PDB file of C-alpha atoms in Angstrom:
ATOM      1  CA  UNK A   1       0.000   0.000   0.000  1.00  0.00           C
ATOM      2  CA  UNK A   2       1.493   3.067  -0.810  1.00  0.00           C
ATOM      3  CA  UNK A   3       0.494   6.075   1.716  1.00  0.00           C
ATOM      4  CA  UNK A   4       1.235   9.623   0.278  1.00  0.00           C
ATOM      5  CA  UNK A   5       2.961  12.273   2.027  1.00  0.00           C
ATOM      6  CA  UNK A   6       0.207  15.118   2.986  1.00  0.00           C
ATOM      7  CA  UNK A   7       1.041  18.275   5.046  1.00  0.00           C
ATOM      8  CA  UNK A   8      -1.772  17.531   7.506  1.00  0.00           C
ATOM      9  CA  UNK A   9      -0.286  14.050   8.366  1.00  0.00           C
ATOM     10  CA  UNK A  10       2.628  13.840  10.991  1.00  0.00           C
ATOM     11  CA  UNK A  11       6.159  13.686   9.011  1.00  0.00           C
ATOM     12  CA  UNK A  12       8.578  11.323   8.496  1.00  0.00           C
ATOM     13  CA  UNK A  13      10.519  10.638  11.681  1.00  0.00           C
ATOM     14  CA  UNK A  14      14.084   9.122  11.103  1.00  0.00           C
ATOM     15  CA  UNK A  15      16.769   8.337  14.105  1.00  0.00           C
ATOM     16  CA  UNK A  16      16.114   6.976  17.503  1.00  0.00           C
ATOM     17  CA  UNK A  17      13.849   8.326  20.473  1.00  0.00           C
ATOM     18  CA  UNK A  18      16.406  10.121  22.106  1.00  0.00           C
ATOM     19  CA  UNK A  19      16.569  12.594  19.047  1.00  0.00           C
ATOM     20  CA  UNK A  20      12.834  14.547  20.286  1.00  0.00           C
ATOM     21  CA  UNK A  21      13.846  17.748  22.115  1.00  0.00           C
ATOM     22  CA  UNK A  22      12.906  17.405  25.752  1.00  0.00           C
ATOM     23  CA  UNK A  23       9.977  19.649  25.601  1.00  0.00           C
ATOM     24  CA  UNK A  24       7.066  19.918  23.050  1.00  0.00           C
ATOM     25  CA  UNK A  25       5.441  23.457  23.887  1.00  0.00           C
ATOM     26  CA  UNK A  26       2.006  24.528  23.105  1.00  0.00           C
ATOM     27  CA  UNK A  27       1.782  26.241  19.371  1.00  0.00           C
ATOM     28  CA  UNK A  28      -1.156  27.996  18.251  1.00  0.00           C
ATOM     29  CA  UNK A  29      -1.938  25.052  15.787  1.00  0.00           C
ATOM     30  CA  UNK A  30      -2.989  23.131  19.050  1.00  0.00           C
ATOM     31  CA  UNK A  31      -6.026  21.477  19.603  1.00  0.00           C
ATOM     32  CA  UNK A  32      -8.749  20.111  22.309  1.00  0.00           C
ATOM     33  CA  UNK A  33     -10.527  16.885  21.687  1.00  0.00           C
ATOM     34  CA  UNK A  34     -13.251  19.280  20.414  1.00  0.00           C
ATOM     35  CA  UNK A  35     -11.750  20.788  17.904  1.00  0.00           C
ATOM     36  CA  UNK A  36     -10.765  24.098  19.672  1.00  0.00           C
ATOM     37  CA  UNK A  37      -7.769  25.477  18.297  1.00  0.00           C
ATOM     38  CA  UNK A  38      -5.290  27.543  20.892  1.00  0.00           C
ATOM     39  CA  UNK A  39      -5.019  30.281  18.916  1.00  0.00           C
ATOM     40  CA  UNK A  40      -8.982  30.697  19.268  1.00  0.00           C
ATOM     41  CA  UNK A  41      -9.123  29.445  23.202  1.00  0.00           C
ATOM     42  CA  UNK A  42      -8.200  33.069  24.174  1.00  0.00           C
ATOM     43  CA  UNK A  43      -5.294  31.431  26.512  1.00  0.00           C
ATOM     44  CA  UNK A  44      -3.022  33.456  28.810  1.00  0.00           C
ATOM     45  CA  UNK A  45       0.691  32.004  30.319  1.00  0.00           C
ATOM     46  CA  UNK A  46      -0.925  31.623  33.572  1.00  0.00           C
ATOM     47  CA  UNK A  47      -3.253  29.034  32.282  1.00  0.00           C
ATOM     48  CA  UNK A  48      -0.793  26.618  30.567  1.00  0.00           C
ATOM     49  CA  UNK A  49       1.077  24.397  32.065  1.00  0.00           C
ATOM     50  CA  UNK A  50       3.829  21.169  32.262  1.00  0.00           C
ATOM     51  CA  UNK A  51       3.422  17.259  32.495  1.00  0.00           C
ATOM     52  CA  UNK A  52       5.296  14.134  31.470  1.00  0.00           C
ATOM     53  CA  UNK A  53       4.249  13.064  28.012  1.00  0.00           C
ATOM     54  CA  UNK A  54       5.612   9.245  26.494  1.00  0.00           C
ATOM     55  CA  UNK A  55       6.746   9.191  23.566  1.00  0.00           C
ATOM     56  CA  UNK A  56       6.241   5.586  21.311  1.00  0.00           C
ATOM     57  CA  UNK A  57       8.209   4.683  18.585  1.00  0.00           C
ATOM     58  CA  UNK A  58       9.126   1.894  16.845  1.00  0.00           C
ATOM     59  CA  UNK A  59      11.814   0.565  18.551  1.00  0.00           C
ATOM     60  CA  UNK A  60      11.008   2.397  22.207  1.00  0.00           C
ATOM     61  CA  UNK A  61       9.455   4.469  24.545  1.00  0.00           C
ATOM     62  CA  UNK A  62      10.877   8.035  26.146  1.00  0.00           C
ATOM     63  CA  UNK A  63       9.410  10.428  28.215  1.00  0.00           C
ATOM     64  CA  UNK A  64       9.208  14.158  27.437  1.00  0.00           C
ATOM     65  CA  UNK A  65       7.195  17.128  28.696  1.00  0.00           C
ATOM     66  CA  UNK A  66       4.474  18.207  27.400  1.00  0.00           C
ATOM     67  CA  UNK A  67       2.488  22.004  27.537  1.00  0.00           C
ATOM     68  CA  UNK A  68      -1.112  21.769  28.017  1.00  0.00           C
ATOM     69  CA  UNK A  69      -3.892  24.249  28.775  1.00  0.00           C
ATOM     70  CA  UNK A  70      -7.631  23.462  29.983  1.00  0.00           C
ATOM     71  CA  UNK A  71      -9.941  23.623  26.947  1.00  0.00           C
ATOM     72  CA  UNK A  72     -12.742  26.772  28.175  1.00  0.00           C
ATOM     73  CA  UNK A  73     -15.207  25.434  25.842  1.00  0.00           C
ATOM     74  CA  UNK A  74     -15.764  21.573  26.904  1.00  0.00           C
ATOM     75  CA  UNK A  75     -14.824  22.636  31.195  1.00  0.00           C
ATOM     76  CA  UNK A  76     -13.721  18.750  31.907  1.00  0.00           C
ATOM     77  CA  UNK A  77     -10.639  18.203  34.101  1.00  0.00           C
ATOM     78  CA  UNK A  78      -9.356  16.084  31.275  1.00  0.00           C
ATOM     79  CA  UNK A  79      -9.906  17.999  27.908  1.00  0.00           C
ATOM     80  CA  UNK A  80      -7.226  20.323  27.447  1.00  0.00           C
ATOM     81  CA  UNK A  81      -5.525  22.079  24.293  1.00  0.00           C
ATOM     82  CA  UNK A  82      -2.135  20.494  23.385  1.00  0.00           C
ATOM     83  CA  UNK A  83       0.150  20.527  21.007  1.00  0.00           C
ATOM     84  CA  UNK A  84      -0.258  18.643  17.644  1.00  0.00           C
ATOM     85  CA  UNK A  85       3.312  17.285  17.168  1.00  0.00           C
ATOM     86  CA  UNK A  86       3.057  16.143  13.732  1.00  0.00           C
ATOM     87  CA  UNK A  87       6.489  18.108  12.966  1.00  0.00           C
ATOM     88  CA  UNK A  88       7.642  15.534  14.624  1.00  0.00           C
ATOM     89  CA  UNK A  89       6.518  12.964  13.019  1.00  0.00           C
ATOM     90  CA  UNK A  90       4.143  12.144  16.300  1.00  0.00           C
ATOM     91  CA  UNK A  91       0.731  11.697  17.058  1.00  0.00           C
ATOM     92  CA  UNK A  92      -0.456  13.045  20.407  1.00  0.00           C
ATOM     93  CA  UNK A  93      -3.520  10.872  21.937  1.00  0.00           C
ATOM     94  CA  UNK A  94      -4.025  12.287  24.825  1.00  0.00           C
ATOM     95  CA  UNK A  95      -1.808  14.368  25.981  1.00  0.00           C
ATOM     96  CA  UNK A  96      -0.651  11.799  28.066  1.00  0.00           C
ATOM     97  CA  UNK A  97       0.932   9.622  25.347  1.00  0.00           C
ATOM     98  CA  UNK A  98       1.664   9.967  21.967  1.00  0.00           C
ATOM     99  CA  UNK A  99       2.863   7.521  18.891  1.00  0.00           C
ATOM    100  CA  UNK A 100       5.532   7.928  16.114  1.00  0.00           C
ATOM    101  CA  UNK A 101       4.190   7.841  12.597  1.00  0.00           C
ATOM    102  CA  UNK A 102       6.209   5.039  11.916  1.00  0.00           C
ATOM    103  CA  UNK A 103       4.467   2.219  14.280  1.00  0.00           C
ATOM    104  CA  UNK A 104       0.959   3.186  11.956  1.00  0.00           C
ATOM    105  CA  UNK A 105       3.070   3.174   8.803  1.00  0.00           C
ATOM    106  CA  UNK A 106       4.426   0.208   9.910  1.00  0.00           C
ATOM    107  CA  UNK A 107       1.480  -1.822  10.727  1.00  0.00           C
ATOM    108  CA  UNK A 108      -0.515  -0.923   7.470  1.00  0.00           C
ATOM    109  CA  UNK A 109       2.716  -1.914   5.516  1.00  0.00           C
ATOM    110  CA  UNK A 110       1.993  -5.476   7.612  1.00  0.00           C
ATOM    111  CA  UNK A 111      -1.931  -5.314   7.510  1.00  0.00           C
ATOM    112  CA  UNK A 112      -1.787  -5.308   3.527  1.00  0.00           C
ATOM    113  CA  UNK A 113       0.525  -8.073   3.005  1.00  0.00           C
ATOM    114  CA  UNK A 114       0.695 -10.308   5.930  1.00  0.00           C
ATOM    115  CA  UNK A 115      -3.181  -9.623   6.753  1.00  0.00           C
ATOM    116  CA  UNK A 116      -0.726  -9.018  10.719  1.00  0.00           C
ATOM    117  CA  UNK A 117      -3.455  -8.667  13.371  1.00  0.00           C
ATOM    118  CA  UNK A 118      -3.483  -5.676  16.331  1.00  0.00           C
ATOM    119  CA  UNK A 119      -2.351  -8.452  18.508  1.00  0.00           C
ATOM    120  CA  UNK A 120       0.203  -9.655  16.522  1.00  0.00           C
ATOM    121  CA  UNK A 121       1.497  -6.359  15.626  1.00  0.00           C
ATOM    122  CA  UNK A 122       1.807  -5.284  19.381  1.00  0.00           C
ATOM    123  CA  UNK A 123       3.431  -8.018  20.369  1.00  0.00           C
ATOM    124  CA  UNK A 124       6.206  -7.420  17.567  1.00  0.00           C
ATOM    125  CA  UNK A 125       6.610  -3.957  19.029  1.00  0.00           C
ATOM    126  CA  UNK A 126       6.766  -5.392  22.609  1.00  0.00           C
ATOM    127  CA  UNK A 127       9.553  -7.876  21.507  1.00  0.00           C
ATOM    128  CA  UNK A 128      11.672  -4.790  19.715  1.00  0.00           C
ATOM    129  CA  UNK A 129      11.063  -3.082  23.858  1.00  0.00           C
ATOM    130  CA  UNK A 130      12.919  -5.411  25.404  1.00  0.00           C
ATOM    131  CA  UNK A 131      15.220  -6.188  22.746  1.00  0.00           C
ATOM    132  CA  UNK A 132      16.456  -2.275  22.986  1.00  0.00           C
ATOM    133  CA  UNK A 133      15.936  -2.260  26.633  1.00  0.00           C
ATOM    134  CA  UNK A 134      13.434   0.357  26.057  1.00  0.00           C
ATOM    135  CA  UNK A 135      12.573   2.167  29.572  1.00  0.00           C
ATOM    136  CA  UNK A 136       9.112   2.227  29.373  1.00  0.00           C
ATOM    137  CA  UNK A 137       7.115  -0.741  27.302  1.00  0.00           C
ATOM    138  CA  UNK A 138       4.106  -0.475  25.216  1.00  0.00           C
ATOM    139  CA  UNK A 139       0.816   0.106  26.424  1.00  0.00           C
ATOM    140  CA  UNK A 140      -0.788  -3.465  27.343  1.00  0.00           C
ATOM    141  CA  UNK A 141      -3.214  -4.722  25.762  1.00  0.00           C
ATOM    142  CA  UNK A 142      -2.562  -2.951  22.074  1.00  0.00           C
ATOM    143  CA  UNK A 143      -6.376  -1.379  22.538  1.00  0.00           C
ATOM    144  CA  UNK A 144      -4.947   2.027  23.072  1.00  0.00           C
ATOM    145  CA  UNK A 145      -3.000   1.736  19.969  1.00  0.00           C
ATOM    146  CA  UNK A 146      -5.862   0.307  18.040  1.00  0.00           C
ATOM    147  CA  UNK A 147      -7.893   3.246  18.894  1.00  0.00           C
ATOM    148  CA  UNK A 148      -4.615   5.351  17.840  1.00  0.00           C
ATOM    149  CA  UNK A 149      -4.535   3.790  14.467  1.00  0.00           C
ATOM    150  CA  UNK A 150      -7.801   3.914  13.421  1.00  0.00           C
ATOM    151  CA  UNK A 151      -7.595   7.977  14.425  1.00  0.00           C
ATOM    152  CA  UNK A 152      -4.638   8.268  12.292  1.00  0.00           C
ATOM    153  CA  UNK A 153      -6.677   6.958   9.436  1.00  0.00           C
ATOM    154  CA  UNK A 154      -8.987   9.140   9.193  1.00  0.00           C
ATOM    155  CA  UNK A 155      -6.219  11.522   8.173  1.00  0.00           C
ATOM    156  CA  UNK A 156      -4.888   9.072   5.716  1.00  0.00           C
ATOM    157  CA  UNK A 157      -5.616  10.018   2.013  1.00  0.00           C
ATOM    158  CA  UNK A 158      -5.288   7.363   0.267  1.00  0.00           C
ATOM    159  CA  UNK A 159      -3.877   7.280  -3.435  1.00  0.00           C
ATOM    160  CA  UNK A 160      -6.884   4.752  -4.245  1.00  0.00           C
ATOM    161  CA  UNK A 161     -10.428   5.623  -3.695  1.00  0.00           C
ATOM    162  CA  UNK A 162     -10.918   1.314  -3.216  1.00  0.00           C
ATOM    163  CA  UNK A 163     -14.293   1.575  -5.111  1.00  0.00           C
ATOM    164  CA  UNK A 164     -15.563  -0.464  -7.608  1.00  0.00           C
ATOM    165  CA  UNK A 165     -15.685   1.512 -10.603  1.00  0.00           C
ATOM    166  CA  UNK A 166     -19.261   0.351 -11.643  1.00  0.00           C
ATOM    167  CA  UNK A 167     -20.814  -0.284  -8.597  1.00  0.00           C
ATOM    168  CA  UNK A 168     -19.118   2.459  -6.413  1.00  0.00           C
ATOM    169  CA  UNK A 169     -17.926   2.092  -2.977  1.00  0.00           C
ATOM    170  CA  UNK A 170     -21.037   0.425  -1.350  1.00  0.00           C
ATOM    171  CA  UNK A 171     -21.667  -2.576  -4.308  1.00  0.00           C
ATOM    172  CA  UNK A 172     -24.820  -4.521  -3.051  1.00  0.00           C
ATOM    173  CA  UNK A 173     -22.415  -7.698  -2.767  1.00  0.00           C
ATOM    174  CA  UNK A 174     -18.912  -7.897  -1.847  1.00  0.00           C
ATOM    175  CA  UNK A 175     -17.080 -11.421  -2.532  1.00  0.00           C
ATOM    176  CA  UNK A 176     -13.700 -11.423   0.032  1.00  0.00           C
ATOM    177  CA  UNK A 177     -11.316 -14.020  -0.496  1.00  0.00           C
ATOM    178  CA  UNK A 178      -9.662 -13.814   2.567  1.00  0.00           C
ATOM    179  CA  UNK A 179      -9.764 -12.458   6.589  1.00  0.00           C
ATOM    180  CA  UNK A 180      -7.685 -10.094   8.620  1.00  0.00           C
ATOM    181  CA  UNK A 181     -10.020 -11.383  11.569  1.00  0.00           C
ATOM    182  CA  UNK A 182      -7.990 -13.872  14.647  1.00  0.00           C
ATOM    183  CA  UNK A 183      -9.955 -15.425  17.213  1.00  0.00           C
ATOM    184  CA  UNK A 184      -7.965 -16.821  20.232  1.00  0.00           C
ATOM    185  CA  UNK A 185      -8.082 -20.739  20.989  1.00  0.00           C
ATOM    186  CA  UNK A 186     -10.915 -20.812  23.411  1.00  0.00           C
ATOM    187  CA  UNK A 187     -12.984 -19.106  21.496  1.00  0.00           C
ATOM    188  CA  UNK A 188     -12.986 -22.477  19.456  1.00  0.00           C
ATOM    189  CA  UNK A 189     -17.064 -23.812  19.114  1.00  0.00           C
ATOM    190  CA  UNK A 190     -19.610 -25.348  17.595  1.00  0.00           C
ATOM    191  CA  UNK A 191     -20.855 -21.748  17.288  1.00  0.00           C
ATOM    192  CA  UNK A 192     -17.928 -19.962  15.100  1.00  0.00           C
ATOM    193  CA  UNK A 193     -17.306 -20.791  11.681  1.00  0.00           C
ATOM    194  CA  UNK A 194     -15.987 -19.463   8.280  1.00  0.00           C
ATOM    195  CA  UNK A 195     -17.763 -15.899   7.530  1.00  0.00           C
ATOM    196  CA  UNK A 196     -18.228 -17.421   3.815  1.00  0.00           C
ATOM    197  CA  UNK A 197     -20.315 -20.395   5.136  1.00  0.00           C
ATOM    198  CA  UNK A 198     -23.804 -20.197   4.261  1.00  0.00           C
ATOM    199  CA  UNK A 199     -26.353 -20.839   7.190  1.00  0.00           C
ATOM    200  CA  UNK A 200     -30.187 -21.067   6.967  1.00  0.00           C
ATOM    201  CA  UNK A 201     -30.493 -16.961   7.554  1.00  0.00           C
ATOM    202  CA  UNK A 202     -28.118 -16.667   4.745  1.00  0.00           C
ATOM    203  CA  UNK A 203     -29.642 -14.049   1.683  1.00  0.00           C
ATOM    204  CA  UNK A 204     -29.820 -15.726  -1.514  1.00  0.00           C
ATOM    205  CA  UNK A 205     -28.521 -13.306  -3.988  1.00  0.00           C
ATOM    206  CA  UNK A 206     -29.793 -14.182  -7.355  1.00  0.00           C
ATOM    207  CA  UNK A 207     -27.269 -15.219 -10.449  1.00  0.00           C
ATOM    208  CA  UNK A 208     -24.188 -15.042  -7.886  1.00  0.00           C
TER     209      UNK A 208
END
């Protein structure tokens, strides 16, 4: 899959962790959850302020400080403005942590032509940790960076509309010949099967 370069995506990181500078301050190009820019939020120095931020990237995890402000138009302890990072070539989630381009890059290079799970992908990542002795490991689970990912996507302009030229991108039926779906071992049953096998609530779709 090729994945063009676009000025609203984060860039290109190259070197190890240890390259970030060991603040990321709050530009006006910031953002809250909601969409609030900082330039807009009307903020003064007094209401900004400093906390640890971990950085992700492909072969470990560093931790930086971050500049935040409270958002005034959502008022929730937890939504404030921060900075958008994607000079960086970083993605900040929350404020709290934030992920290198490279790790998404990375896993849609793996999703396209290994059909590489979440799972399997995070535990890859977890594995390079250790290997580098990172000092902080990768957040458990791999839901936070699922959540991440499909974010980052939304940003992603693909070179390839993947729509049937005819039929357009919602064709009334869609033939896969394959799954990027795992199921664990236990989840083994009477009850799970192929998602091509035909039951009796399967639609019978005339001259297919």
């Amino acid at each position: 899959m090729d994945i063009p370069h676009d000025r609203d995506l984060p860039v290109h990181r190259s070197g190890p962790p240890n390259d970030l500078p060991p603040q990321f301050p709050l530009e006006p190009d910031g953002r809250c959850r909601c969409g609030l820019l900082a330039a807009e939020a009307g903020l003064s120095t007094s209401d900004m302020g400093w906390s640890d931020f971990i950085v992700h990237t492909e072969h470990g995890a560093v931790k930086r400080r971050i500049q935040t402000a409270p958002c005034p138009r959502c008022k929730h302890a937890r939504r404030r403005i921060g900075p958008d990072l994607a000079e960086y070539g970083l993605v900040n989630w929350n404020n709290g942590i934030g992920f290198a381009r490279e790790l998404f890059d990375g896993f849609l290079v793996d999703f396209s032509n290994k059909e590489t799970t979440f799972s399997s992908f995070v535990k890859g990542v977890e594995a390079r940790y250790l290997l580098h002795g990172s000092e902080y490991g990768f957040p458990q689970g791999g839901k936070t960076f699922e959540r991440a990912c499909y974010a980052f996507l939304r940003l992603v302009r693909f070179d390839s509309p993947m729509a049937c030229r005819l039929c357009g991108s919602r064709p009334d039926v869609v033939i896969c010949d394959g799954t990027s779906i795992g199921f664990a071992s236990r989840m083994l049953g009477q009850a799970l099967s192929p998602p091509t096998f035909p039951t009796t609530e399967s639609k019978i779709k005339a001259g297919v």
